[in-house]
mmCIF file of C-alpha atoms and ligand atoms in Angstrom:
data_model
loop_
_atom_site.group_PDB
_atom_site.id
_atom_site.type_symbol
_atom_site.label_atom_id
_atom_site.label_comp_id
_atom_site.label_asym_id
_atom_site.label_seq_id
_atom_site.Cartn_x
_atom_site.Cartn_y
_atom_site.Cartn_z
ATOM 1 C CA UNK A 1 0.012 -0.001 0.015
ATOM 2 C CA UNK A 2 1.076 3.513 -0.593
ATOM 3 C CA UNK A 3 0.596 5.827 2.321
ATOM 4 C CA UNK A 4 2.247 8.989 1.241
ATOM 5 C CA UNK A 5 1.366 10.852 4.389
ATOM 6 C CA UNK A 6 3.291 8.373 6.504
ATOM 7 C CA UNK A 7 6.169 7.978 4.017
ATOM 8 C CA UNK A 8 8.004 10.870 5.400
ATOM 9 C CA UNK A 9 11.530 11.427 4.129
ATOM 10 C CA UNK A 10 14.242 11.803 6.677
ATOM 11 C CA UNK A 11 15.249 14.973 4.875
ATOM 12 C CA UNK A 12 14.512 18.065 6.929
ATOM 13 C CA UNK A 13 13.511 21.559 5.854
ATOM 14 C CA UNK A 14 14.952 24.692 7.360
ATOM 15 C CA UNK A 15 12.579 24.440 10.303
ATOM 16 C CA UNK A 16 13.475 20.836 11.011
ATOM 17 C CA UNK A 17 10.181 19.429 9.749
ATOM 18 C CA UNK A 18 10.126 16.223 7.703
ATOM 19 C CA UNK A 19 9.736 16.634 3.907
ATOM 20 C CA UNK A 20 6.419 15.005 2.922
ATOM 21 C CA UNK A 21 4.504 17.119 0.346
ATOM 22 C CA UNK A 22 5.490 18.218 -3.189
ATOM 23 C CA UNK A 23 5.762 21.768 -1.924
ATOM 24 C CA UNK A 24 7.998 20.711 0.987
ATOM 25 C CA UNK A 25 10.275 18.800 -1.402
ATOM 26 C CA UNK A 26 10.479 21.741 -3.760
ATOM 27 C CA UNK A 27 11.322 24.206 -1.026
ATOM 28 C CA UNK A 28 14.062 21.846 0.205
ATOM 29 C CA UNK A 29 15.580 21.522 -3.264
ATOM 30 C CA UNK A 30 15.436 25.278 -3.877
ATOM 31 C CA UNK A 31 17.175 25.951 -0.605
ATOM 32 C CA UNK A 32 19.866 23.396 -1.330
ATOM 33 C CA UNK A 33 20.447 24.865 -4.779
ATOM 34 C CA UNK A 34 20.797 28.325 -3.220
ATOM 35 C CA UNK A 35 23.427 26.959 -0.812
ATOM 36 C CA UNK A 36 25.268 25.281 -3.663
ATOM 37 C CA UNK A 37 25.197 28.362 -5.929
ATOM 38 C CA UNK A 38 26.395 30.582 -3.044
ATOM 39 C CA UNK A 39 29.061 28.127 -1.969
ATOM 40 C CA UNK A 40 27.594 27.597 1.493
ATOM 41 C CA UNK A 41 27.176 23.887 1.535
ATOM 42 C CA UNK A 42 25.698 22.038 4.457
ATOM 43 C CA UNK A 43 27.005 18.879 6.025
ATOM 44 C CA UNK A 44 26.510 16.185 3.396
ATOM 45 C CA UNK A 45 25.325 13.095 5.232
ATOM 46 C CA UNK A 46 28.059 10.981 3.660
ATOM 47 C CA UNK A 47 29.713 9.367 6.670
ATOM 48 C CA UNK A 48 29.704 5.844 8.078
ATOM 49 C CA UNK A 49 26.863 6.599 10.481
ATOM 50 C CA UNK A 50 24.674 7.809 7.675
ATOM 51 C CA UNK A 51 25.415 4.699 5.602
ATOM 52 C CA UNK A 52 24.443 2.516 8.568
ATOM 53 C CA UNK A 53 21.263 4.558 9.136
ATOM 54 C CA UNK A 54 20.214 3.983 5.534
ATOM 55 C CA UNK A 55 21.216 0.370 5.120
ATOM 56 C CA UNK A 56 17.753 -0.989 5.876
ATOM 57 C CA UNK A 57 15.691 1.393 3.773
ATOM 58 C CA UNK A 58 15.615 4.491 1.644
ATOM 59 C CA UNK A 59 13.157 7.366 1.809
ATOM 60 C CA UNK A 60 14.284 9.873 -0.853
ATOM 61 C CA UNK A 61 12.138 12.995 -0.979
ATOM 62 C CA UNK A 62 12.726 13.830 -4.683
ATOM 63 C CA UNK A 63 13.390 11.959 -7.890
ATOM 64 C CA UNK A 64 15.717 13.783 -10.257
ATOM 65 C CA UNK A 65 15.720 12.692 -13.869
ATOM 66 C CA UNK A 66 18.584 14.555 -15.475
ATOM 67 C CA UNK A 67 21.175 14.716 -18.196
ATOM 68 C CA UNK A 68 24.200 12.521 -17.513
ATOM 69 C CA UNK A 69 26.540 15.524 -17.997
ATOM 70 C CA UNK A 70 29.379 15.329 -15.475
ATOM 71 C CA UNK A 71 28.842 19.040 -14.555
ATOM 72 C CA UNK A 72 25.233 18.552 -13.490
ATOM 73 C CA UNK A 73 25.414 16.047 -10.583
ATOM 74 C CA UNK A 74 22.112 16.256 -8.827
ATOM 75 C CA UNK A 75 23.339 15.650 -5.266
ATOM 76 C CA UNK A 76 25.862 18.487 -5.594
ATOM 77 C CA UNK A 77 23.533 20.882 -7.389
ATOM 78 C CA UNK A 78 20.882 20.530 -4.663
ATOM 79 C CA UNK A 79 23.331 20.079 -1.750
ATOM 80 C CA UNK A 80 21.869 16.722 -0.652
ATOM 81 C CA UNK A 81 23.424 13.628 0.887
ATOM 82 C CA UNK A 82 22.953 9.917 0.797
ATOM 83 C CA UNK A 83 19.331 8.787 0.840
ATOM 84 C CA UNK A 84 17.815 12.152 -0.152
ATOM 85 C CA UNK A 85 17.523 11.916 -3.946
ATOM 86 C CA UNK A 86 16.546 9.065 -6.285
ATOM 87 C CA UNK A 87 18.544 9.938 -9.378
ATOM 88 C CA UNK A 88 17.956 8.699 -12.945
ATOM 89 C CA UNK A 89 20.186 10.019 -15.720
ATOM 90 C CA UNK A 90 20.572 9.594 -19.479
ATOM 91 C CA UNK A 91 22.418 11.728 -21.976
ATOM 92 C CA UNK A 92 20.046 14.576 -22.835
ATOM 93 C CA UNK A 93 17.548 13.177 -20.320
ATOM 94 C CA UNK A 94 15.970 11.119 -23.079
ATOM 95 C CA UNK A 95 13.055 8.954 -22.005
ATOM 96 C CA UNK A 96 12.867 5.193 -22.557
ATOM 97 C CA UNK A 97 11.021 2.363 -20.860
ATOM 98 C CA UNK A 98 13.738 1.973 -18.268
ATOM 99 C CA UNK A 99 13.396 5.648 -17.308
ATOM 100 C CA UNK A 100 9.604 5.392 -17.120
ATOM 101 C CA UNK A 101 9.869 2.275 -14.928
ATOM 102 C CA UNK A 102 12.357 4.062 -12.667
ATOM 103 C CA UNK A 103 10.019 7.037 -12.321
ATOM 104 C CA UNK A 104 7.064 4.777 -11.526
ATOM 105 C CA UNK A 105 9.169 2.841 -9.007
ATOM 106 C CA UNK A 106 10.092 6.100 -7.291
ATOM 107 C CA UNK A 107 6.606 7.575 -7.256
ATOM 108 C CA UNK A 108 4.493 4.488 -6.550
ATOM 109 C CA UNK A 109 6.818 2.208 -4.556
ATOM 110 C CA UNK A 110 8.952 4.757 -2.702
ATOM 111 C CA UNK A 111 6.174 7.358 -2.402
ATOM 112 C CA UNK A 112 8.398 10.213 -3.706
ATOM 113 C CA UNK A 113 6.396 13.484 -3.800
ATOM 114 C CA UNK A 114 8.443 15.402 -6.412
ATOM 115 C CA UNK A 115 9.857 14.515 -9.841
ATOM 116 C CA UNK A 116 12.433 16.878 -11.289
ATOM 117 C CA UNK A 117 13.535 16.992 -14.894
ATOM 118 C CA UNK A 118 16.996 18.552 -14.810
ATOM 119 C CA UNK A 119 18.362 19.930 -18.076
ATOM 120 C CA UNK A 120 21.143 22.465 -18.469
ATOM 121 C CA UNK A 121 22.672 25.026 -20.773
ATOM 122 C CA UNK A 122 25.476 23.962 -23.134
ATOM 123 C CA UNK A 123 24.029 20.408 -23.323
ATOM 124 C CA UNK A 124 26.016 18.259 -25.758
ATOM 125 C CA UNK A 125 23.053 16.038 -26.584
ATOM 126 C CA UNK A 126 20.957 19.076 -27.526
ATOM 127 C CA UNK A 127 23.794 20.584 -29.525
ATOM 128 C CA UNK A 128 24.306 17.315 -31.408
ATOM 129 C CA UNK A 129 20.590 17.213 -32.210
ATOM 130 C CA UNK A 130 20.560 20.805 -33.449
ATOM 131 C CA UNK A 131 23.461 19.939 -35.722
ATOM 132 C CA UNK A 132 21.729 16.774 -36.979
ATOM 133 C CA UNK A 133 18.566 18.762 -37.751
ATOM 134 C CA UNK A 134 20.588 21.377 -39.597
ATOM 135 C CA UNK A 135 22.729 18.976 -41.622
ATOM 136 C CA UNK A 136 20.446 15.991 -41.938
ATOM 137 C CA UNK A 137 23.293 13.744 -40.810
ATOM 138 C CA UNK A 138 22.714 11.470 -37.860
ATOM 139 C CA UNK A 139 25.452 10.142 -35.580
ATOM 140 C CA UNK A 140 26.437 6.514 -35.625
ATOM 141 C CA UNK A 141 25.550 3.734 -33.180
ATOM 142 C CA UNK A 142 23.196 4.281 -30.290
ATOM 143 C CA UNK A 143 24.122 7.968 -30.090
ATOM 144 C CA UNK A 144 21.650 8.188 -32.920
ATOM 145 C CA UNK A 145 18.947 6.973 -30.553
ATOM 146 C CA UNK A 146 19.707 9.895 -28.222
ATOM 147 C CA UNK A 147 19.532 12.400 -31.077
ATOM 148 C CA UNK A 148 16.294 10.914 -32.410
ATOM 149 C CA UNK A 149 14.664 11.311 -28.959
ATOM 150 C CA UNK A 150 15.742 14.961 -28.600
ATOM 151 C CA UNK A 151 14.742 15.889 -32.191
ATOM 152 C CA UNK A 152 10.998 16.559 -31.451
ATOM 153 C CA UNK A 153 12.031 19.120 -28.889
ATOM 154 C CA UNK A 154 14.419 20.921 -31.214
ATOM 155 C CA UNK A 155 11.767 21.005 -33.913
ATOM 156 C CA UNK A 156 9.163 22.308 -31.437
ATOM 157 C CA UNK A 157 11.566 25.139 -30.400
ATOM 158 C CA UNK A 158 12.306 26.026 -33.995
ATOM 159 C CA UNK A 159 8.553 26.215 -34.793
ATOM 160 C CA UNK A 160 8.338 28.828 -32.042
ATOM 161 C CA UNK A 161 11.241 30.772 -33.516
ATOM 162 C CA UNK A 162 13.584 29.747 -30.702
ATOM 163 C CA UNK A 163 16.621 28.669 -32.624
ATOM 164 C CA UNK A 164 19.555 28.722 -30.212
ATOM 165 C CA UNK A 165 20.827 25.536 -28.627
ATOM 166 C CA UNK A 166 19.993 26.785 -25.135
ATOM 167 C CA UNK A 167 16.469 27.690 -26.223
ATOM 168 C CA UNK A 168 16.123 24.172 -27.675
ATOM 169 C CA UNK A 169 17.451 22.816 -24.425
ATOM 170 C CA UNK A 170 14.800 24.644 -22.390
ATOM 171 C CA UNK A 171 12.158 23.324 -24.772
ATOM 172 C CA UNK A 172 13.519 19.819 -24.370
ATOM 173 C CA UNK A 173 12.985 20.070 -20.659
ATOM 174 C CA UNK A 174 9.398 21.184 -21.180
ATOM 175 C CA UNK A 175 8.772 18.384 -23.632
ATOM 176 C CA UNK A 176 10.372 15.844 -21.305
ATOM 177 C CA UNK A 177 8.049 16.916 -18.424
ATOM 178 C CA UNK A 178 5.056 16.497 -20.732
ATOM 179 C CA UNK A 179 6.304 13.154 -22.097
ATOM 180 C CA UNK A 180 6.759 11.670 -18.637
ATOM 181 C CA UNK A 181 3.224 12.611 -17.591
ATOM 182 C CA UNK A 182 1.725 11.608 -20.913
ATOM 183 C CA UNK A 183 3.471 8.217 -21.066
ATOM 184 C CA UNK A 184 3.212 7.163 -17.436
ATOM 185 C CA UNK A 185 -0.350 6.615 -16.197
ATOM 186 C CA UNK A 186 1.061 6.020 -12.735
ATOM 187 C CA UNK A 187 2.763 9.417 -12.646
ATOM 188 C CA UNK A 188 -0.280 11.155 -14.131
ATOM 189 C CA UNK A 189 -2.449 9.603 -11.416
ATOM 190 C CA UNK A 190 -0.016 10.640 -8.676
ATOM 191 C CA UNK A 191 -0.053 14.200 -9.934
ATOM 192 C CA UNK A 192 -3.826 14.181 -10.301
ATOM 193 C CA UNK A 193 -4.267 13.040 -6.752
ATOM 194 C CA UNK A 194 -1.785 15.590 -5.414
ATOM 195 C CA UNK A 195 0.638 12.909 -4.225
ATOM 196 C CA UNK A 196 3.296 14.118 -6.549
ATOM 197 C CA UNK A 197 4.280 17.132 -8.665
ATOM 198 C CA UNK A 198 6.669 17.452 -11.578
ATOM 199 C CA UNK A 199 8.974 20.408 -12.243
ATOM 200 C CA UNK A 200 11.233 20.982 -15.216
ATOM 201 C CA UNK A 201 14.433 22.909 -14.490
ATOM 202 C CA UNK A 202 17.279 24.338 -16.592
ATOM 203 C CA UNK A 203 20.533 24.466 -14.666
ATOM 204 C CA UNK A 204 23.037 27.133 -15.642
ATOM 205 C CA UNK A 205 26.553 25.743 -15.510
ATOM 206 C CA UNK A 206 28.362 28.935 -14.521
ATOM 207 C CA UNK A 207 25.775 30.396 -12.143
ATOM 208 C CA UNK A 208 25.065 27.035 -10.520
ATOM 209 C CA UNK A 209 21.333 27.868 -10.249
ATOM 210 C CA UNK A 210 18.206 26.163 -11.548
ATOM 211 C CA UNK A 211 15.417 27.982 -13.377
ATOM 212 C CA UNK A 212 11.838 26.699 -13.686
ATOM 213 C CA UNK A 213 10.569 26.141 -17.225
ATOM 214 C CA UNK A 214 7.593 23.746 -16.685
ATOM 215 C CA UNK A 215 5.479 22.320 -13.894
ATOM 216 C CA UNK A 216 2.708 19.780 -13.334
ATOM 217 C CA UNK A 217 0.716 19.536 -10.131
ATOM 218 C CA UNK A 218 0.546 21.620 -7.007
ATOM 219 C CA UNK A 219 3.648 23.694 -6.436
ATOM 220 C CA UNK A 220 2.327 26.940 -4.982
ATOM 221 C CA UNK A 221 5.709 28.644 -4.606
ATOM 222 C CA UNK A 222 6.996 27.773 -8.020
ATOM 223 C CA UNK A 223 6.016 31.224 -9.337
ATOM 224 C CA UNK A 224 8.554 32.781 -7.074
ATOM 225 C CA UNK A 225 11.397 31.082 -8.929
ATOM 226 C CA UNK A 226 13.009 32.717 -11.874
ATOM 227 C CA UNK A 227 11.719 31.754 -15.291
ATOM 228 C CA UNK A 228 14.136 30.703 -17.967
HETATM 229 ZN ZN1 ZN B 1 23.368 17.536 -21.215
#
C-alpha cells in the first residue's frame, strides 16, 4: 500500500520538519540549490553513521531525472546527501522504458512526492541534435537513438522561432516533463491526486542555479522562482 502521508523522508527543511509534500520537497531543493550556488554547503550526510542509518531502507524525498553531463550532478547541485535523492540520468535526459519504470518505481513504490527533470545550458546532446537537424546527418551507433529522442524538442523550439541551442534545451526540458506525464499513467495519477508534482528545470553551468521552465501539479511557490 502507498501511504504517502506516512512515508516521510528523513530529509528536513529549514525548520526541521520532515519533507512530505511536493511543496516541501520543492522548497528543500530550492534551498539546497541556493546553498550550492552561493558556496555555502551544508554537512552532506556521507559518513559511516549515515550509511548505517540508511542500510535498511531509503526514503528519498525527490526523484531527479537529469542529463548525464558530469557538470550537473544532482546531489551536488541541490546540496543533498545519501538517501535524499533518487537519481535517474541519461544523456540529454531522453526517455525510454527503463526511465519510465524508474520514475514509476520512485513515485508509486517509494512514495516520492516530487519528480524533477533537470536539463542544463550547453548540453552536448541538444547541440548534437541541433546539428543533426541542420545537416540531416545522424550520428552512428546508439548515439543516434539519443539524437532521435531529442529531435522533437528541437523542432518544437524552431517552430516557435527559438533557434539557439539553449532555447532548444529549455524546450527539451518542457517536452520531457510532458512526455513523462503523458506516457506514465502512474505518474499522471499521482499528480492528479496531489501525491506528486513534476517540475522541469534548466541548470546554468556557471551560475550554478536552476530555473523553472515547466510544472505539473501543485507547487504553489513555483511562481517565485526565476523563469528561464
Ligand atoms: Zn546535457
